[in-house]
Coordinates of C-alpha atoms and ligand atoms in Angstrom, one line a residue:
M1 CA 38.6 36.7 1.3
S2 CA 36.8 37.5 -2.3
R3 CA 32.8 37.4 -3.1
Y4 CA 33.9 35.1 -6.3
F5 CA 34.7 32.8 -3.2
I6 CA 32.5 33.4 -0.6
L7 CA 29.7 32.9 -3.9
T8 CA 31.3 30.0 -5.0
V9 CA 31.6 28.4 -1.5
L10 CA 27.7 28.9 -0.6
L11 CA 26.4 28.0 -4.0
A12 CA 28.4 24.4 -3.3
A13 CA 26.8 23.6 -0.4
I14 CA 23.1 25.2 -2.1
L15 CA 24.1 22.2 -4.3
T16 CA 25.2 19.6 -1.4
G17 CA 22.9 19.9 0.6
C18 CA 24.6 20.8 4.0
I19 CA 23.1 24.6 4.3
S20 CA 19.7 22.2 5.1
K21 CA 21.0 21.7 8.5
S22 CA 20.7 24.9 9.3
F23 CA 17.6 25.9 8.0
N24 CA 14.8 25.1 10.2
P25 CA 12.3 23.6 7.7
K26 CA 9.5 23.7 9.1
S27 CA 9.4 27.4 7.7
K28 CA 9.4 26.3 4.8
F29 CA 7.1 24.0 3.9
A30 CA 2.8 24.5 3.7
E31 CA 1.5 21.4 5.6
G32 CA -2.7 20.8 4.8
R33 CA -5.2 18.1 3.0
N34 CA -5.4 19.8 0.4
I35 CA -2.6 22.3 0.0
V36 CA -1.2 23.0 -3.8
A37 CA 2.3 24.0 -3.6
D38 CA 5.1 25.1 -6.6
S39 CA 8.1 22.3 -6.2
G40 CA 8.0 19.2 -4.5
M41 CA 4.9 16.9 -2.1
V42 CA 4.9 14.0 0.3
V43 CA 1.5 13.1 1.1
S44 CA 1.4 10.0 3.6
A45 CA -0.4 8.5 6.3
H46 CA 0.2 10.6 9.6
P47 CA 1.9 14.4 9.2
E48 CA 5.2 13.3 10.9
S49 CA 6.6 11.3 7.7
S50 CA 5.2 13.8 5.8
K51 CA 7.0 16.3 7.4
I52 CA 9.6 13.5 7.6
G53 CA 9.2 13.2 3.6
V54 CA 9.1 16.9 2.4
T55 CA 12.4 17.4 4.7
I56 CA 14.5 15.5 2.2
L57 CA 13.8 17.2 -0.5
L58 CA 13.8 20.6 1.0
K59 CA 18.0 19.1 1.8
G60 CA 18.0 18.2 -2.2
G61 CA 16.5 14.9 -1.7
N62 CA 14.8 13.3 -4.7
A63 CA 11.8 11.7 -5.1
V64 CA 13.3 8.5 -4.1
D65 CA 14.9 9.6 -1.0
A66 CA 11.8 11.8 0.0
A67 CA 10.5 8.1 0.2
V68 CA 12.9 5.5 1.4
A69 CA 12.7 8.6 4.7
T70 CA 9.2 7.9 5.0
E71 CA 8.7 4.4 4.8
F72 CA 11.7 4.4 7.5
A73 CA 9.5 7.7 9.3
L74 CA 5.7 5.3 8.8
A75 CA 7.6 2.3 10.4
V76 CA 8.3 4.6 13.5
C77 CA 4.6 6.9 13.8
Y78 CA 2.6 4.7 12.1
P79 CA 2.8 1.3 13.5
V80 CA -0.3 0.2 12.3
A81 CA 1.4 -0.9 8.8
G82 CA 4.4 1.4 8.6
N83 CA 6.8 -1.0 8.6
I84 CA 10.2 -2.8 8.5
G85 CA 9.2 -5.8 9.1
G86 CA 6.6 -6.4 6.6
G87 CA 6.7 -5.5 2.4
G88 CA 5.0 -3.4 -0.2
F89 CA 5.4 -2.7 -3.5
M90 CA 7.0 1.1 -4.7
L91 CA 6.4 2.5 -8.3
I92 CA 8.6 4.9 -10.3
R93 CA 8.4 7.5 -12.1
L94 CA 11.5 9.8 -13.1
A95 CA 10.9 13.3 -14.9
D96 CA 11.9 11.7 -18.5
G97 CA 9.3 9.5 -18.3
T98 CA 11.2 6.1 -17.7
T99 CA 9.0 3.6 -14.8
D100 CA 10.6 0.8 -12.4
M101 CA 9.0 -0.7 -9.9
I102 CA 10.6 -2.3 -6.7
D103 CA 8.5 -5.6 -5.0
Y104 CA 9.5 -6.3 -1.6
R105 CA 7.0 -8.0 -0.8
E106 CA 7.3 -10.6 1.6
K107 CA 8.2 -14.3 0.7
A108 CA 6.9 -17.8 2.5
P109 CA 9.9 -19.0 4.6
L110 CA 12.2 -21.9 3.0
L111 CA 10.7 -25.1 5.5
A112 CA 7.1 -23.3 4.6
S113 CA 4.3 -25.8 2.6
R114 CA 1.1 -25.9 0.8
D115 CA -0.5 -27.4 4.1
M116 CA 0.8 -25.5 6.9
Y117 CA -2.4 -23.9 8.2
L118 CA -4.5 -27.2 7.8
D119 CA -5.3 -28.7 10.6
P120 CA -5.5 -33.3 11.1
S121 CA -9.2 -33.0 9.4
G122 CA -7.5 -30.9 6.8
N123 CA -9.8 -27.7 7.7
V124 CA -7.4 -24.5 8.2
A125 CA -7.0 -24.5 11.4
G126 CA -7.6 -20.4 12.7
G127 CA -5.3 -18.2 13.7
L128 CA -2.6 -19.7 13.0
S129 CA -2.0 -17.5 9.9
T130 CA -3.2 -14.5 11.4
D131 CA -1.9 -14.7 14.6
T132 CA 1.0 -16.5 15.5
H133 CA 4.3 -16.7 14.6
L134 CA 4.0 -18.9 12.0
A135 CA 1.9 -16.3 10.2
S136 CA 4.8 -14.1 9.0
G137 CA 6.7 -13.7 5.7
V138 CA 10.7 -12.6 5.1
P139 CA 10.3 -8.9 5.7
G140 CA 10.9 -7.6 3.1
T141 CA 11.5 -3.6 3.2
V142 CA 14.8 -3.1 4.2
D143 CA 15.9 -4.4 1.3
G144 CA 13.6 -2.8 -1.0
M145 CA 14.4 0.3 0.8
V146 CA 18.3 0.0 0.7
N147 CA 18.0 -1.6 -2.9
V148 CA 15.6 1.7 -3.8
H149 CA 18.0 3.9 -2.7
S150 CA 21.3 2.9 -3.9
K151 CA 20.0 3.5 -7.7
Y152 CA 17.9 6.0 -7.7
G153 CA 19.0 7.9 -4.9
V154 CA 21.1 10.8 -4.4
L155 CA 21.6 11.9 -0.6
P156 CA 23.7 9.5 1.4
F157 CA 21.3 7.2 3.0
R158 CA 22.1 7.5 6.6
E159 CA 21.1 11.1 5.9
V160 CA 17.6 9.1 5.1
I161 CA 17.4 7.1 7.7
Q162 CA 18.3 9.0 10.3
P163 CA 15.2 11.2 10.1
A164 CA 13.1 8.0 11.7
I165 CA 15.6 6.7 13.8
D166 CA 15.8 10.4 15.3
L167 CA 11.5 10.1 15.9
A168 CA 11.8 6.8 17.2
R169 CA 14.2 7.8 19.9
K170 CA 12.5 11.1 21.1
G171 CA 8.8 9.7 20.2
F172 CA 6.0 11.7 18.4
S173 CA 2.7 12.5 20.3
V174 CA 0.0 9.5 19.4
S175 CA -4.0 11.0 17.6
A176 CA -6.9 10.1 19.3
G177 CA -7.3 7.4 15.9
Q178 CA -4.1 6.1 17.2
A179 CA -4.3 6.3 20.9
R180 CA -7.9 3.7 20.2
D181 CA -6.4 1.4 17.7
L182 CA -3.6 0.7 20.6
N183 CA -6.0 0.6 23.5
S184 CA -7.6 -1.4 20.9
N185 CA -5.2 -3.6 20.7
R186 CA -4.0 -3.9 23.5
E187 CA -4.9 -7.6 25.0
N188 CA -2.9 -8.4 21.8
F189 CA 0.0 -6.8 22.4
I190 CA 0.2 -8.4 25.6
K191 CA -0.4 -12.2 25.3
R192 CA 1.3 -12.6 21.9
N193 CA 5.1 -11.2 23.9
A194 CA 7.1 -12.2 25.8
S195 CA 7.8 -8.9 27.2
L196 CA 5.3 -6.2 27.5
P197 CA 6.4 -3.9 23.8
R198 CA 6.8 0.0 23.4
F199 CA 2.7 0.2 22.6
V200 CA 1.3 -1.0 26.0
K201 CA 0.8 1.5 28.7
V202 CA -0.3 1.3 32.3
E203 CA -2.7 3.3 31.5
P204 CA -5.1 3.8 28.2
W205 CA -3.4 5.4 25.2
K206 CA -4.7 8.9 24.8
A207 CA -3.8 11.9 22.1
G208 CA -0.8 13.7 22.5
D209 CA 1.0 10.5 24.7
T210 CA 3.8 10.0 23.2
L211 CA 4.9 6.8 22.1
R212 CA 8.8 5.9 22.2
Q213 CA 10.9 3.0 20.4
P214 CA 14.3 3.1 21.7
E215 CA 14.9 -0.7 20.5
L216 CA 13.4 0.1 17.4
A217 CA 15.8 3.5 17.3
M218 CA 19.1 0.9 17.6
T219 CA 18.1 -1.9 14.7
L220 CA 17.8 1.3 12.3
E221 CA 21.3 2.5 13.4
R222 CA 22.2 -0.8 13.1
I223 CA 20.3 -0.4 9.4
R224 CA 22.1 2.9 8.8
D225 CA 25.3 2.1 9.9
K226 CA 25.1 -1.5 8.0
G227 CA 22.6 -1.1 4.9
R228 CA 20.5 -4.6 4.3
D229 CA 23.0 -6.2 6.8
G230 CA 22.2 -4.6 9.8
F231 CA 18.4 -5.9 9.1
Y232 CA 19.1 -9.3 7.5
S233 CA 22.5 -10.3 9.5
G234 CA 24.0 -10.0 12.6
L235 CA 22.4 -8.9 15.8
T236 CA 18.7 -8.2 14.7
A237 CA 18.4 -11.6 12.2
R238 CA 19.9 -13.2 15.3
L239 CA 17.0 -11.6 17.4
I240 CA 13.8 -11.9 14.5
V241 CA 15.1 -16.1 14.3
K242 CA 15.7 -16.1 18.4
E243 CA 11.8 -14.7 18.1
M244 CA 10.6 -17.1 16.0
K245 CA 11.9 -20.3 18.4
R246 CA 9.9 -18.9 21.0
G247 CA 7.0 -19.2 18.9
N248 CA 7.0 -21.8 16.7
G249 CA 8.4 -19.9 13.4
I250 CA 10.1 -20.5 10.6
I251 CA 11.6 -17.7 9.5
S252 CA 15.7 -19.1 9.6
E253 CA 18.9 -17.0 9.4
Q254 CA 19.0 -18.4 5.9
D255 CA 16.0 -16.9 4.9
L256 CA 16.9 -14.1 5.7
A257 CA 20.4 -14.1 4.2
V258 CA 18.5 -14.9 1.0
Y259 CA 15.4 -12.2 0.6
T260 CA 16.1 -10.7 -2.5
A261 CA 13.4 -7.4 -3.6
K262 CA 13.0 -7.4 -7.3
F263 CA 12.6 -4.8 -10.0
R264 CA 10.4 -6.2 -12.1
D265 CA 8.4 -4.5 -15.8
P266 CA 5.6 -2.0 -14.3
L267 CA 1.8 -2.2 -16.5
S268 CA 0.5 0.3 -18.3
R269 CA -2.4 1.1 -20.3
D270 CA -4.1 3.8 -21.9
Y271 CA -7.4 4.9 -20.9
R272 CA -9.7 7.9 -22.0
G273 CA -6.1 9.2 -23.7
Y274 CA -4.3 8.9 -19.7
K275 CA -1.7 6.5 -19.1
I276 CA -2.2 4.7 -16.6
I277 CA 1.1 3.1 -15.0
S278 CA 0.8 0.3 -12.1
V279 CA 3.1 -2.8 -10.2
S280 CA 2.8 -5.7 -12.0
P281 CA 2.4 -9.7 -10.5
P282 CA 2.5 -10.6 -7.3
S283 CA 0.5 -7.7 -6.9
G284 CA -2.8 -8.2 -8.5
G285 CA -3.6 -4.5 -7.7
G286 CA -2.0 -3.3 -11.4
V287 CA -4.3 -6.8 -13.3
I288 CA -7.5 -5.6 -11.6
L289 CA -7.3 -2.3 -11.8
F290 CA -6.1 -2.2 -15.5
Q291 CA -8.8 -4.9 -16.0
I292 CA -12.2 -3.0 -14.5
L293 CA -10.7 0.6 -16.9
G294 CA -10.5 -1.3 -20.2
M295 CA -14.5 -2.8 -18.9
V296 CA -16.0 0.7 -18.2
E297 CA -14.3 2.3 -21.4
P298 CA -16.5 1.6 -23.7
F299 CA -19.5 3.4 -21.8
N300 CA -19.3 6.9 -21.3
L301 CA -19.2 7.2 -17.5
G302 CA -19.4 10.1 -17.3
R303 CA -22.8 11.1 -18.8
M304 CA -23.5 8.6 -16.9
G305 CA -23.0 10.5 -13.6
F306 CA -21.3 10.5 -10.1
H307 CA -22.8 7.8 -8.4
T308 CA -26.0 7.3 -10.6
W309 CA -27.4 3.4 -10.4
Q310 CA -26.0 3.8 -14.2
S311 CA -22.5 4.0 -12.8
V312 CA -22.8 2.5 -10.0
H313 CA -24.0 -0.8 -11.2
L314 CA -21.6 -0.6 -14.4
M315 CA -18.5 -0.2 -12.3
T316 CA -20.0 -2.7 -9.4
E317 CA -20.1 -5.6 -13.0
A318 CA -16.9 -4.6 -14.6
E319 CA -15.2 -5.0 -10.4
R320 CA -17.1 -8.3 -10.4
R321 CA -15.5 -9.8 -13.0
A322 CA -12.5 -8.8 -12.7
F323 CA -12.2 -10.2 -9.5
A324 CA -13.3 -13.2 -10.4
D325 CA -10.4 -13.7 -12.5
R326 CA -8.6 -13.0 -9.3
S327 CA -8.2 -16.1 -8.4
Q328 CA -8.0 -17.7 -11.3
Y329 CA -4.8 -16.5 -12.8
L330 CA -3.3 -14.2 -10.4
G331 CA 0.2 -15.1 -8.2
D332 CA 4.1 -15.1 -8.1
P333 CA 5.5 -14.4 -11.8
D334 CA 8.3 -16.4 -10.0
F335 CA 6.2 -19.5 -9.6
I336 CA 3.1 -19.9 -11.8
E337 CA 2.9 -18.3 -15.5
V338 CA 0.9 -15.6 -15.2
P339 CA -1.2 -14.5 -18.2
V340 CA -1.2 -10.5 -17.6
N341 CA -1.4 -9.2 -21.0
E342 CA -3.6 -12.0 -22.4
I343 CA -6.3 -10.5 -19.5
I344 CA -5.5 -7.0 -19.7
D345 CA -6.4 -7.4 -23.2
R346 CA -9.1 -5.2 -24.7
G347 CA -10.4 -7.7 -26.8
Y348 CA -10.8 -10.2 -23.9
L349 CA -11.9 -7.3 -21.8
N350 CA -15.0 -6.7 -24.2
K351 CA -15.7 -10.5 -23.9
R352 CA -15.9 -10.5 -20.4
M353 CA -18.7 -8.1 -20.9
S354 CA -20.5 -9.3 -23.3
N355 CA -23.0 -10.8 -21.0
Y356 CA -23.1 -7.2 -19.5
N357 CA -27.4 -6.4 -19.1
N358 CA -27.8 -2.5 -18.1
E359 CA -30.8 -3.3 -16.1
A360 CA -29.8 -6.4 -13.8
A361 CA -26.9 -7.4 -12.1
S362 CA -25.4 -10.8 -13.2
P363 CA -25.3 -12.8 -9.9
S364 CA -21.8 -13.9 -9.6
E365 CA -22.1 -18.2 -9.7
L366 CA -23.1 -17.6 -13.9
I367 CA -20.2 -15.2 -14.1
K368 CA -17.5 -18.0 -13.2
P369 CA -18.2 -21.1 -11.6
G370 CA -16.1 -20.9 -8.0
S371 CA -14.7 -18.5 -5.9
L372 CA -12.1 -15.6 -4.7
V373 CA -10.3 -16.0 -1.3
D374 CA -10.2 -12.3 -0.2
N375 CA -10.1 -12.9 3.4
M376 CA -7.3 -9.3 3.0
S377 CA -6.8 -7.1 6.2
E378 CA -7.4 -3.1 5.3
E379 CA -4.9 -2.5 7.3
T380 CA -1.9 -1.2 5.0
T381 CA -0.3 1.9 3.6
H382 CA -0.3 4.4 0.9
Y383 CA 2.4 7.7 0.5
S384 CA 2.8 9.9 -2.7
V385 CA 5.7 11.7 -3.2
V386 CA 6.6 13.8 -6.5
D387 CA 9.8 16.2 -6.3
R388 CA 10.5 19.2 -7.8
M389 CA 11.9 18.2 -11.2
G390 CA 8.9 16.4 -11.8
N391 CA 10.0 12.8 -10.3
A392 CA 7.5 10.7 -8.9
V393 CA 7.2 7.8 -6.2
A394 CA 3.5 5.9 -5.4
S395 CA 4.5 3.1 -2.7
T396 CA 1.7 1.0 -0.6
T397 CA 3.3 -1.0 2.2
T398 CA 1.9 -3.6 5.2
L399 CA 1.9 -5.5 7.5
N400 CA -0.6 -7.0 6.2
G401 CA -3.4 -6.6 9.0
G402 CA -2.9 -3.9 11.5
Y403 CA -0.2 -4.4 13.7
G404 CA 1.0 -7.5 11.9
N405 CA 0.6 -10.9 14.0
S406 CA 1.4 -7.9 16.8
I407 CA 4.3 -9.6 17.4
V408 CA 7.3 -7.4 18.3
V409 CA 10.6 -9.2 18.0
D410 CA 12.1 -8.8 21.3
S411 CA 14.9 -6.3 22.0
A412 CA 14.5 -5.4 18.6
G413 CA 10.9 -3.1 18.6
F414 CA 9.9 -3.9 15.7
L415 CA 6.1 -5.1 14.8
M416 CA 6.3 -8.8 12.6
N417 CA 3.6 -9.1 9.7
N418 CA 0.9 -11.9 9.1
Q419 CA 1.2 -11.8 5.6
M420 CA 1.4 -15.3 5.0
D421 CA -3.1 -15.3 5.3
D422 CA -2.7 -13.8 1.8
F423 CA -1.5 -17.0 0.1
S424 CA -4.7 -19.4 -0.8
L425 CA -4.1 -21.9 2.6
K426 CA -6.4 -24.4 1.3
P427 CA -6.8 -24.5 -2.7
G428 CA -9.2 -25.7 -4.6
T429 CA -11.9 -26.2 -1.3
P430 CA -14.3 -23.8 0.2
N431 CA -11.6 -22.0 3.1
M432 CA -12.9 -21.2 6.5
Y433 CA -15.2 -18.3 5.4
G434 CA -16.1 -20.5 2.8
L435 CA -14.6 -19.3 -0.2
T436 CA -12.3 -20.4 -2.4
G437 CA -8.7 -20.0 -3.7
G438 CA -6.9 -20.7 -6.4
E439 CA -3.6 -23.0 -6.9
A440 CA -1.9 -20.0 -8.0
N441 CA -1.3 -18.8 -4.7
S442 CA -0.9 -21.6 -3.5
I443 CA 2.5 -21.4 -0.9
Q444 CA 5.5 -23.0 -1.7
P445 CA 8.8 -22.3 0.2
G446 CA 9.9 -18.9 -1.7
K447 CA 7.0 -17.5 -2.8
R448 CA 5.4 -14.1 -2.9
M449 CA 2.3 -14.3 -1.8
L450 CA -0.5 -12.1 -4.1
S451 CA -0.9 -8.8 -3.1
S452 CA -3.8 -6.5 -4.0
M453 CA -1.4 -2.9 -3.6
T454 CA -1.9 -0.4 -6.1
P455 CA 0.2 1.8 -6.7
V456 CA -0.6 4.3 -9.7
I457 CA 1.1 6.9 -11.4
I458 CA -0.8 8.3 -14.3
E459 CA 0.5 10.8 -17.3
K460 CA -1.5 13.1 -19.4
D461 CA 0.2 14.1 -22.7
N462 CA 3.5 12.4 -22.2
R463 CA 3.7 14.6 -18.6
L464 CA 3.8 13.6 -14.9
F465 CA -0.8 14.4 -14.1
M466 CA -1.0 12.2 -10.8
V467 CA 0.4 9.3 -8.2
A468 CA -2.3 7.4 -5.6
G469 CA -2.5 4.6 -3.7
S470 CA -4.8 4.1 -0.9
P471 CA -4.4 0.7 2.0
G472 CA -7.6 -1.6 1.8
G473 CA -6.8 -5.5 1.5
S474 CA -8.9 -6.5 -1.9
T475 CA -10.6 -2.6 -1.9
I476 CA -7.5 -1.4 -2.6
P477 CA -7.8 -1.7 -7.0
T478 CA -12.0 -0.5 -6.8
S479 CA -10.5 2.8 -4.8
V480 CA -8.1 3.2 -6.7
F481 CA -10.0 3.1 -9.4
Q482 CA -12.7 5.2 -8.2
V483 CA -11.0 7.9 -7.4
I484 CA -9.7 7.4 -11.0
T485 CA -12.6 8.1 -12.6
N486 CA -13.4 10.6 -10.2
V487 CA -10.8 13.1 -11.5
I488 CA -10.9 11.7 -15.3
D489 CA -14.8 10.7 -16.2
F490 CA -16.5 13.1 -13.4
G491 CA -13.9 15.8 -13.9
M492 CA -13.4 16.0 -9.5
D493 CA -11.0 18.4 -7.9
I494 CA -8.5 16.0 -6.2
G495 CA -9.5 16.6 -3.1
Q496 CA -13.8 16.3 -3.7
A497 CA -11.6 12.6 -5.5
V498 CA -10.1 11.2 -2.5
D499 CA -12.5 12.5 -0.3
T500 CA -15.9 11.2 -1.3
G501 CA -17.7 8.5 -0.8
R502 CA -16.7 4.7 -2.3
F503 CA -18.3 1.3 -2.8
H504 CA -16.8 -1.5 -3.6
H505 CA -17.8 -5.4 -5.1
Q506 CA -15.4 -8.6 -5.2
W507 CA -17.1 -10.9 -6.9
Q508 CA -17.7 -13.3 -3.9
P509 CA -19.5 -12.0 -2.0
D510 CA -22.1 -10.9 -4.1
V511 CA -22.9 -8.3 -2.5
I512 CA -21.6 -4.0 -3.1
N513 CA -20.5 -2.1 0.5
Y514 CA -20.7 0.7 0.0
E515 CA -19.7 3.7 2.6
T516 CA -22.3 5.3 4.8
N517 CA -24.7 8.0 3.4
S518 CA -21.9 7.1 0.5
L519 CA -25.1 6.8 -2.6
D520 CA -28.6 8.1 -2.0
S521 CA -32.1 5.7 -1.2
A522 CA -33.1 5.8 -4.8
T523 CA -30.0 4.7 -6.1
V524 CA -29.5 1.6 -3.4
S525 CA -33.6 1.2 -3.8
K526 CA -33.1 0.9 -7.8
L527 CA -30.1 -0.6 -7.5
K528 CA -31.8 -3.6 -5.3
S529 CA -34.3 -4.1 -7.7
M530 CA -31.9 -5.1 -10.8
G531 CA -31.3 -7.7 -8.0
H532 CA -27.8 -6.4 -6.0
R533 CA -27.4 -7.1 -2.7
L534 CA -26.3 -3.9 -1.2
V535 CA -24.7 -3.6 3.1
E536 CA -23.1 0.1 3.9
R537 CA -19.8 -1.0 5.7
S538 CA -17.8 1.7 7.3
A539 CA -14.0 3.2 5.5
I540 CA -13.1 2.1 2.4
G541 CA -10.0 2.6 1.3
R542 CA -7.6 5.8 2.8
V543 CA -6.2 7.3 -0.5
N544 CA -3.1 9.6 -0.6
A545 CA -2.6 11.6 -3.6
I546 CA -1.1 14.5 -5.9
L547 CA -2.4 15.5 -8.9
V548 CA -0.3 18.6 -11.1
L549 CA -2.2 20.9 -11.5
S550 CA -1.9 22.6 -15.5
D551 CA 0.4 25.2 -14.1
G552 CA 2.5 22.9 -12.8
R553 CA 1.6 22.8 -9.0
K554 CA 1.0 20.9 -7.1
K555 CA -2.1 19.5 -5.0
G556 CA -2.1 16.9 -2.8
G557 CA -5.7 14.5 -2.2
A558 CA -5.3 13.5 1.6
D559 CA -7.5 11.3 2.3
R560 CA -10.2 12.4 4.9
R561 CA -10.9 9.0 6.8
G562 CA -7.6 9.2 9.1
D563 CA -4.2 11.8 10.1
N564 CA -3.7 12.2 6.7
I565 CA -1.5 15.0 5.4
S566 CA 0.1 16.3 2.4
C567 CA 3.5 18.5 3.2
G568 CA 4.3 20.1 0.3
Y569 CA 7.2 23.6 -0.7
Ligands
LIG1 N1 -1.8 -7.5 2.4 C1 -2.3 -7.6 1.6 C2 -2.2 -6.9 0.1 O1 -1.6 -7.1 0.1 O2 -3.0 -6.4 -0.8

């Protein structure tokens, strides 16, 4: 055999990724919260999903292959939010600057109706939209992943999903935080399921225990072998519908058959010389983020200083005004006219800030009458990916509440979402929290519920600069906003930008929530004297970001709030 032949075969093997089967990926990548890597990187909520994502990059997959692998892996190792029974938004920027997004948000079932969560007296019936089979929208994750992979992936789909199958079968070691979360949800798992799901153990979970999910592995195998039909028809569909019938849920075989994820045009705007790209409705996240950025841009935030009363006040007033617009204007663009361009227009935003007073809080009732439905849960998850070519993916995915409605599809091993709760359950009148929602986000069959998910990709001088996103319900856009300003206005390194304290204002309730110890007491006193109400709380957001350094290397920003980890090579 000639030397040239051997060389050619070796080269072909490298190009097709064949030799990847023989290397040990563990020796090929670095992991840590803030590692720096030369080529590709994945930052996600769990070490197993980040490892699986980077392994796909090492096999020659691109950022979309790695993202799809990470998404399926999260469905196994991060069941509190990772899912195949939920949905999300994925934002893509290819190395040539092309951008795209896929909306794989859940849809209201065809039998859904505007008042389906109201009791006979017309009040929102407690728990119906969160804790029951009726709380689930038609899941979008599998269709989204299959479609985005077929448009952009380079590795075979089966190769991309296989690591998640192996992980489900072999099991993974639960962290201390996961053990705590599983134990605290134990009663819900027991009460709401016909048979005990894998998430319940006789003894309480403790760190280091192994969670194996053979039924989920079999469902993932059906998806591996049949693509979307492995979920939306055949055995999985029958199991979902059977589970629904058991608990008076309304998702039918027809709902599953007609569900489609949708490619949409992302939004973009400049901010101080950077191009910010994010998702368009039915997530309100991009619009809210752009409104806030547009309202603070005329001011010199950097000179005001990080977490001074001046910068916190300004950022709060912008957040307040953006959230005030949310309930009025935002919803599913397939059902209502969403005036996106008008409400992110600079002139409009300048007008929104015309009553800004730099010495006093603007009470929310004076900003706009009415109030906002925002009882969104904070259990969502975000991952960021960059490959060696410079393709980037920012994806945020969720079941809505932690573990969704806690209902595991019997014999299929996956949790269902409770995303229907993100609709305005009773538009026009106060809901059970005393808040009022918008008609734009009312329930209609086949409509997508409004989201706050805000995956973001940032360019500087036409080059990839940053990829980021966060869980956190209504705190998502404000968390992403603050990480952006931490980097651009306050000059922080990505690790510090992600880890430092955050605050949040969402118009109603009229309060600044701030993470414990994030604002100093002098700042808190000054803000109170200006008329702000401040309430301390636990973690806000859980950002997973990647920053591209000036020499092209990638730096991970895996949030300290959780088990988040960056893997890169
Ligand atoms: N369920 C949270 C969100 O979509 O923003």
